[in-house]
Amino acid sequence: MYRFLLTRQWLITILIALLLIPATIELGFWQLHRHQARVARNELIGQALTAAPVPYDTLSSAPGRAVPKDLVWRAVTATGQYDPAHEFVVRKRTDSSGTIGYFVVTPLKLSDGKGTVLVNRGWVASAATATEYPAVPAAPTGEVTLTGRLRPDETTGGSEGFVKDRAGLPDRQFNLINTAQQTKETGTDLLGGYLELTGTNPAPADQPQLVPEPNHSDIGPHMAYAVQWWLFTGMIPVGVWVLARREAKDRAKQAAEAEPETDAEPVTV
């Protein structure tokens, strides 16, 4: 009844099904691992944001030092004086509503003499043209104590979305917040990473719009995608079985219809 399964067409169908089963299982585990990574990232961010702030230079104590992944988003403090002469803006950054503008980055010379820290003071709107320097609230003068989040240097292939670091930009405009780039630009040795500002003491009368806290509650759709792939895995053999049953019934029906009708035997009295 099922000898048709040995035909070329059905052998190809079965082979494809056999190849799809491990592929969809693996895709399900891939999405599961992405879900687990997202959950771990959220937990790490949550722990970093709620930890007691520590001095910036205790976590990034050497110029050019890369920020370890387990310290990203760590709450930090820094005390010193701003260096407005080396302030710059970072292009194509958005505020909480998605409006494109600039981040304002100002170096802070630490009072303890241990170095200089780049500080992302927040977002400002674009000027009338892309070549104009935007209107930026002046950095506070005198000694200030900052609180913020420890962030790693931005790179062209990082989480900023593969930013192209083009040359020939207007004066004091850049595409990245990168200490190596700014050290080369200004000749000032900068501690690795930068501080994403959350508060200033004493508070300034005017300041850029602070960068909001990262979302660390959304786990994304990855677990749902994993379940979908595994459901699809189960549907593959079921689908092949349903198709085989349907063809078997169709073949049986065609065979029955093709059988010649036998003449009725004469009735004798």
Coordinates of C-alpha atoms in Angstrom, one line a residue:
M1 CA 0.0 0.0 0.0
Y2 CA 2.9 2.3 0.8
R3 CA 5.3 1.1 -1.9
F4 CA 5.0 4.5 -3.5
L5 CA 7.3 5.8 -0.7
L6 CA 10.2 4.2 -2.6
T7 CA 9.6 6.4 -5.6
R8 CA 12.1 9.2 -6.5
Q9 CA 9.7 12.0 -5.6
W10 CA 8.9 10.5 -2.1
L11 CA 12.5 9.6 -1.4
I12 CA 13.5 13.3 -2.0
T13 CA 10.6 14.5 0.2
I14 CA 11.6 12.2 3.0
L15 CA 15.3 13.2 2.7
I16 CA 14.4 16.9 2.8
A17 CA 12.3 16.2 6.0
L18 CA 15.2 14.4 7.6
L19 CA 17.5 17.3 6.9
L20 CA 15.0 19.9 8.1
I21 CA 14.5 18.2 11.5
P22 CA 18.0 18.7 12.9
A23 CA 18.2 22.1 11.3
T24 CA 15.0 23.3 13.0
I25 CA 16.1 21.8 16.3
E26 CA 19.4 23.7 16.1
L27 CA 17.6 26.9 15.2
G28 CA 15.5 26.5 18.3
F29 CA 18.6 26.1 20.5
W30 CA 20.2 29.1 18.8
Q31 CA 17.2 31.2 19.8
L32 CA 17.2 29.7 23.3
H33 CA 20.9 30.7 23.7
R34 CA 20.1 34.2 22.5
H35 CA 17.3 34.4 25.1
Q36 CA 19.7 33.2 27.8
A37 CA 22.3 35.8 26.7
R38 CA 19.7 38.5 26.8
V39 CA 18.5 37.5 30.3
A40 CA 22.1 37.4 31.5
R41 CA 22.8 40.8 30.0
N42 CA 19.7 42.3 31.7
E43 CA 20.7 40.9 35.0
L44 CA 24.3 42.2 34.6
I45 CA 23.0 45.7 33.7
G46 CA 20.5 45.6 36.6
Q47 CA 23.2 44.7 39.1
A48 CA 25.6 47.3 37.8
L49 CA 23.0 50.1 37.9
T50 CA 21.9 49.3 41.5
A51 CA 25.4 48.8 42.9
A52 CA 26.9 51.5 45.1
P53 CA 28.9 54.0 43.0
V54 CA 32.6 53.7 43.1
P55 CA 35.3 56.2 41.9
Y56 CA 35.8 56.0 38.2
D57 CA 39.6 55.7 38.4
T58 CA 39.3 52.6 40.5
L59 CA 37.7 50.7 37.6
S60 CA 39.6 52.4 34.7
S61 CA 43.0 53.3 36.2
A62 CA 45.2 53.4 33.1
P63 CA 45.0 55.4 29.9
G64 CA 43.6 53.4 27.0
R65 CA 42.5 50.6 29.2
A66 CA 39.5 48.7 27.8
V67 CA 36.5 48.4 30.1
P68 CA 35.8 44.8 30.9
K69 CA 32.3 43.5 30.0
D70 CA 31.4 42.8 33.6
L71 CA 32.0 46.5 34.5
V72 CA 30.0 48.0 31.7
W73 CA 27.1 50.1 33.1
R74 CA 28.7 50.1 36.6
A75 CA 27.7 53.1 38.7
V76 CA 30.7 55.4 39.1
T77 CA 31.6 58.8 40.5
A78 CA 34.2 61.4 39.5
T79 CA 35.3 64.7 41.0
G80 CA 37.2 67.3 39.1
Q81 CA 37.0 70.3 36.7
Y82 CA 35.7 70.3 33.2
D83 CA 38.0 71.1 30.3
P84 CA 35.7 72.9 27.9
A85 CA 38.5 73.7 25.5
H86 CA 38.5 70.0 24.4
E87 CA 34.8 69.5 24.4
F88 CA 33.3 67.9 21.2
V89 CA 30.0 66.5 20.0
V90 CA 29.1 63.1 18.6
R91 CA 26.9 63.1 15.5
K92 CA 23.7 61.1 14.6
R93 CA 22.6 60.4 18.2
T94 CA 18.9 60.2 19.2
D95 CA 17.0 61.3 22.3
S96 CA 14.3 59.2 24.0
S97 CA 11.8 60.2 21.3
G98 CA 14.0 59.2 18.4
T99 CA 15.0 62.8 17.3
I100 CA 18.4 62.9 15.8
G101 CA 20.9 65.3 17.4
Y102 CA 24.3 65.2 19.1
F103 CA 25.9 63.9 22.3
V104 CA 28.0 66.4 24.1
V105 CA 31.3 65.0 25.5
T106 CA 33.5 67.1 27.8
P107 CA 36.7 65.9 29.4
L108 CA 36.9 66.1 33.2
K109 CA 40.3 66.5 34.9
L110 CA 40.2 64.5 38.1
S111 CA 41.0 66.4 41.3
D112 CA 43.2 63.5 42.6
G113 CA 45.5 64.0 39.6
K114 CA 45.0 60.4 38.4
G115 CA 43.9 61.4 34.9
T116 CA 41.2 62.8 32.7
V117 CA 37.8 61.2 32.0
L118 CA 35.5 61.7 29.0
V119 CA 32.0 62.6 30.2
N120 CA 29.0 62.2 28.0
R121 CA 26.9 65.1 29.4
G122 CA 23.9 64.3 27.3
W123 CA 21.9 65.0 24.1
V124 CA 21.3 68.3 22.3
A125 CA 19.3 69.1 19.2
S126 CA 20.9 69.6 15.8
A127 CA 21.8 73.0 14.4
A128 CA 20.2 74.4 11.2
T129 CA 22.8 72.6 9.1
A130 CA 25.0 69.6 9.6
T131 CA 28.1 71.7 9.4
E132 CA 27.1 74.1 12.2
Y133 CA 28.1 73.4 15.8
P134 CA 25.0 72.9 17.8
A135 CA 23.9 75.1 20.7
V136 CA 25.4 73.4 23.8
P137 CA 24.8 74.5 27.5
A138 CA 28.2 75.4 29.0
A139 CA 29.8 72.9 31.3
P140 CA 29.8 73.9 35.0
T141 CA 32.9 75.8 36.1
G142 CA 34.8 75.0 39.3
E143 CA 35.0 71.6 41.0
V144 CA 32.0 69.2 40.5
T145 CA 31.2 65.7 41.6
L146 CA 29.6 63.6 38.9
T147 CA 27.7 60.3 39.1
G148 CA 27.1 58.2 36.0
R149 CA 27.5 54.9 34.2
L150 CA 30.8 53.4 33.1
R151 CA 30.8 52.9 29.3
P152 CA 33.3 51.3 27.0
D153 CA 35.0 53.1 24.1
E154 CA 32.8 53.1 21.0
T155 CA 34.2 51.4 17.9
T156 CA 33.1 51.2 14.3
G157 CA 32.0 47.5 14.8
G158 CA 30.5 47.9 18.2
S159 CA 27.0 48.1 19.6
E160 CA 26.5 51.5 18.0
G161 CA 25.4 49.8 14.8
F162 CA 28.6 49.6 12.8
V163 CA 29.2 53.4 12.7
K164 CA 31.4 54.5 9.8
D165 CA 34.1 56.8 11.3
R166 CA 34.3 59.2 8.3
A167 CA 37.1 61.8 8.1
G168 CA 36.6 65.4 7.0
L169 CA 33.9 66.2 9.6
P170 CA 33.4 69.8 10.8
D171 CA 35.6 71.0 13.7
R172 CA 35.0 69.3 17.0
Q173 CA 32.5 66.9 15.5
F174 CA 33.1 63.1 15.6
N175 CA 31.2 59.9 15.0
L176 CA 32.4 58.0 18.0
I177 CA 33.2 58.4 21.7
N178 CA 36.7 56.9 21.6
T179 CA 39.5 57.7 24.1
A180 CA 42.3 56.6 21.7
Q181 CA 40.9 58.9 19.0
Q182 CA 40.7 61.9 21.4
T183 CA 44.1 61.2 22.9
K184 CA 45.5 61.5 19.4
E185 CA 43.4 64.6 18.7
T186 CA 44.2 66.5 21.9
G187 CA 47.4 65.0 23.2
T188 CA 45.8 64.3 26.6
D189 CA 46.0 60.8 28.1
L190 CA 42.5 59.7 28.9
L191 CA 41.4 56.9 31.2
G192 CA 39.7 54.1 29.2
G193 CA 36.0 54.3 28.5
Y194 CA 33.8 57.2 29.4
L195 CA 31.3 58.3 32.0
E196 CA 27.7 58.6 30.9
L197 CA 26.3 61.4 33.2
T198 CA 23.4 60.8 35.5
G199 CA 23.9 63.6 38.0
T200 CA 26.0 66.6 38.9
N201 CA 26.8 68.2 42.3
P202 CA 26.3 71.1 42.5
A203 CA 23.5 70.9 39.9
P204 CA 23.9 73.2 36.9
A205 CA 21.2 75.7 35.9
D206 CA 21.2 74.3 32.4
Q207 CA 22.5 71.1 30.9
P208 CA 22.0 68.8 27.9
Q209 CA 19.3 66.2 28.1
L210 CA 20.6 63.2 30.1
V211 CA 20.9 59.9 28.4
P212 CA 18.2 57.6 29.8
E213 CA 18.9 54.4 31.7
P214 CA 19.2 51.3 29.4
N215 CA 16.2 49.0 29.1
H216 CA 17.1 45.9 31.1
S217 CA 13.6 44.4 31.5
D218 CA 12.8 43.5 27.9
I219 CA 13.8 39.9 27.2
G220 CA 12.9 40.0 23.6
P221 CA 11.0 37.4 21.4
H222 CA 13.8 34.8 21.3
M223 CA 12.2 32.2 23.6
A224 CA 9.0 32.4 21.6
Y225 CA 11.0 31.9 18.4
A226 CA 12.7 28.9 20.0
V227 CA 9.3 27.3 20.8
Q228 CA 8.1 28.0 17.3
W229 CA 11.1 26.3 15.7
W230 CA 10.6 23.2 17.9
L231 CA 6.9 23.1 17.1
F232 CA 7.9 23.2 13.5
T233 CA 10.2 20.3 14.1
G234 CA 7.3 18.2 15.4
M235 CA 5.1 19.3 12.5
I236 CA 7.6 18.0 9.9
P237 CA 7.1 14.2 10.4
V238 CA 3.4 14.8 11.1
G239 CA 3.1 16.6 7.8
V240 CA 5.0 13.9 5.9
W241 CA 2.7 11.2 7.5
V242 CA -0.5 13.2 6.6
L243 CA 0.7 13.6 3.0
A244 CA 1.6 9.9 2.7
R245 CA -1.8 8.8 4.1
R246 CA -3.6 11.1 1.7
E247 CA -1.7 9.7 -1.3
A248 CA -2.3 6.1 -0.1
K249 CA -6.0 6.8 0.0
D250 CA -6.0 8.5 -3.4
R251 CA -4.1 5.6 -4.9
A252 CA -6.5 3.0 -3.3
K253 CA -9.5 5.0 -4.6
Q254 CA -8.0 5.2 -8.1
A255 CA -7.2 1.5 -8.1
A256 CA -10.8 0.6 -7.0
E257 CA -12.3 2.8 -9.8
A258 CA -10.0 1.2 -12.4
E259 CA -11.2 -2.4 -11.6
P260 CA -13.5 -3.7 -14.4
E261 CA -17.1 -4.5 -13.3
T262 CA -17.8 -8.3 -13.5
D263 CA -20.9 -9.4 -15.4
A264 CA -23.7 -10.8 -13.2
E265 CA -24.2 -14.6 -13.5
P266 CA -27.5 -15.6 -15.1
V267 CA -30.2 -16.8 -12.8
T268 CA -31.4 -20.4 -13.5
V269 CA -35.0 -21.5 -12.7

